[in-house]
Amino acid sequence: MTQLPSTTGTRADPAAARTIALINQKGGVGKTTTTVNLAAAIAGLGRRVLLVDLDPQAHASLHLGVTGAEWSGGDGIAPAASVYDLLLDPSMDPAQAVRPVRPNLGLIAAETGLAAAETELAGQPDRLTRLGAALARVQAAGGAYEFVLIDCPPSLGVLTLGALAAVREVFIPMQAHFLALQGVSKLLETVAHVGRAVNPRLSVTGVILCMHEATTTHSREVVADLEAFFEAGRSQDVPWRAARVYRPAVRRNIKLAECPSFGQTVFEYAPGCPGAQDYAELGRAVVGEWDRLAARRLVPREARAPAADIESKPLAAVRA
Ligand SMILES: Nc1ncnc2c1ncn2[C@@H]1O[C@H](COP(=O)(O)OP(=O)(O)OP(=O)(O)O)[C@@H](O)[C@H]1O
Ligand SMILES: [Mg+2]
């Protein structure tokens, strides 16, 4: 059975939030689409979600209708601080950067100036811990977000490393292609490295299959290889020992590609479409396992069932 990283405290405790960075250094794999629509799905279940747009492309912000014009107040909307301000000025009140964009959904937006943060932060000794500190201040100031989702850029630079230092979990959105699998093994190595350096509690807990074509033999083989690789890690002291391939896979669906241009989530743009169905079900899966973990925390450790004895299998495709 898949186990999530254990946490302490209750849901009202900021430390008990499920903090997740959505990472893949490969571009265009579905990170932003997943972050936005998964966040919307969870918020739609009545749970408080904070979405952090950590990508200078600012696609998650655009997807939620927060456009560049707003930064100058051009739309008549009061300018709010961005994630750039939060990272560059550790003394600022982080509440200024959180926009309530939908019911139960807060956004810390990005703007293109965030690209400069990579170099501006380079000389700062606390560059990797600033984001985590800012998020802790948001929670301590009454944010009470139960889920924090961070949309990362397609690189493993300072911004992404800061996200890895700030969260407990990594989700890897990816397409079920052979080359994508090789990228995942590199990403896992990086996560392990960062884990040892700055965040020993970090775990890779999920892969989300995006733009999925379940009918091809190739994608079925890649998914089987991926699952075998995760199974092989169960008994090892690796950050992905609790990882799973989430179901459902998100099908390729043009509505998901269209909705960002309207500044809408898929649930607003085309609520009945396959993309909306897949992300809604994914949201239920992510919330459901969190609730089951919370219930388990109420059970004394000695009363819990022992972990299943999982057979180790090699992942030939990744090692090749
Ligand atoms: N399931 C899907 N069906 C159809 N199109 C999709 C799907 N998921 C994502 N897309 C589209 O694919 C493109 C890439 O997706 P997205 O922007 O989410 O990837 P990304 O990993 O965030 O990219 P980047 O690395 O540039 O940040 C976008 O045009 C998006 O609308
Ligand atoms: Mg993106």
Short mmCIF file of N, CA, C and O in Angstrom, two decimals, residues 5-17 168 201 290 293 297 301:
data_model
loop_
_atom_site.label_atom_id
_atom_site.label_comp_id
_atom_site.label_asym_id
_atom_site.label_seq_id
_atom_site.Cartn_x
_atom_site.Cartn_y
_atom_site.Cartn_z
N PRO A 5 4.17 10.65 3.23
CA PRO A 5 5.02 11.03 4.35
C PRO A 5 4.18 11.37 5.57
O PRO A 5 3.14 12.01 5.44
N SER A 6 4.61 10.90 6.71
CA SER A 6 3.82 11.18 7.90
C SER A 6 3.98 12.64 8.28
O SER A 6 4.99 13.27 8.00
N THR A 7 2.96 13.19 8.90
CA THR A 7 3.02 14.57 9.35
C THR A 7 2.58 14.61 10.79
O THR A 7 2.03 13.65 11.31
N THR A 8 2.84 15.70 11.42
CA THR A 8 2.40 15.84 12.80
C THR A 8 1.28 16.85 12.86
O THR A 8 1.11 17.67 11.97
N GLY A 9 0.52 16.82 13.91
CA GLY A 9 -0.50 17.83 14.11
C GLY A 9 -1.80 17.50 13.40
O GLY A 9 -1.97 16.45 12.80
N THR A 10 -2.71 18.45 13.46
CA THR A 10 -4.01 18.27 12.84
C THR A 10 -4.13 19.20 11.66
O THR A 10 -3.24 19.96 11.36
N ARG A 11 -5.29 19.14 10.98
CA ARG A 11 -5.46 19.94 9.78
C ARG A 11 -5.41 21.44 10.10
O ARG A 11 -5.04 22.25 9.26
N ALA A 12 -5.79 21.82 11.31
CA ALA A 12 -5.76 23.23 11.68
C ALA A 12 -4.31 23.71 11.89
O ALA A 12 -4.04 24.90 11.90
N ASP A 13 -3.41 22.78 12.03
CA ASP A 13 -2.01 23.09 12.26
C ASP A 13 -1.35 23.36 10.91
O ASP A 13 -1.39 22.52 10.02
N PRO A 14 -0.73 24.56 10.73
CA PRO A 14 -0.12 24.85 9.43
C PRO A 14 0.88 23.80 8.99
O PRO A 14 1.03 23.53 7.80
N ALA A 15 1.55 23.15 9.96
CA ALA A 15 2.55 22.14 9.60
C ALA A 15 1.90 20.93 8.97
O ALA A 15 2.57 20.10 8.37
N ALA A 16 0.58 20.80 9.09
CA ALA A 16 -0.10 19.62 8.57
C ALA A 16 -0.59 19.81 7.14
O ALA A 16 -1.24 18.95 6.60
N ALA A 17 -0.28 20.95 6.54
CA ALA A 17 -0.70 21.16 5.15
C ALA A 17 0.03 20.18 4.24
O ALA A 17 1.17 19.80 4.50
N ARG A 168 6.99 19.15 1.21
CA ARG A 168 7.18 17.77 1.69
C ARG A 168 7.09 16.77 0.55
O ARG A 168 7.60 15.66 0.65
N ARG A 201 13.08 15.65 4.62
CA ARG A 201 11.71 15.11 4.70
C ARG A 201 11.03 15.04 3.34
O ARG A 201 9.86 14.67 3.23
N TRP A 290 -5.11 11.92 1.54
CA TRP A 290 -4.74 12.82 2.64
C TRP A 290 -5.68 12.59 3.84
O TRP A 290 -5.24 12.53 4.98
N LEU A 293 -4.79 9.37 5.50
CA LEU A 293 -3.59 9.54 6.31
C LEU A 293 -3.93 10.23 7.63
O LEU A 293 -3.44 9.85 8.69
N ARG A 297 -3.45 8.80 11.44
CA ARG A 297 -2.69 9.47 12.51
C ARG A 297 -3.39 9.33 13.85
O ARG A 297 -2.77 9.47 14.90
N ARG A 301 0.53 3.85 16.44
CA ARG A 301 1.44 3.24 15.47
C ARG A 301 1.44 1.73 15.56
O ARG A 301 1.41 1.02 14.56
#
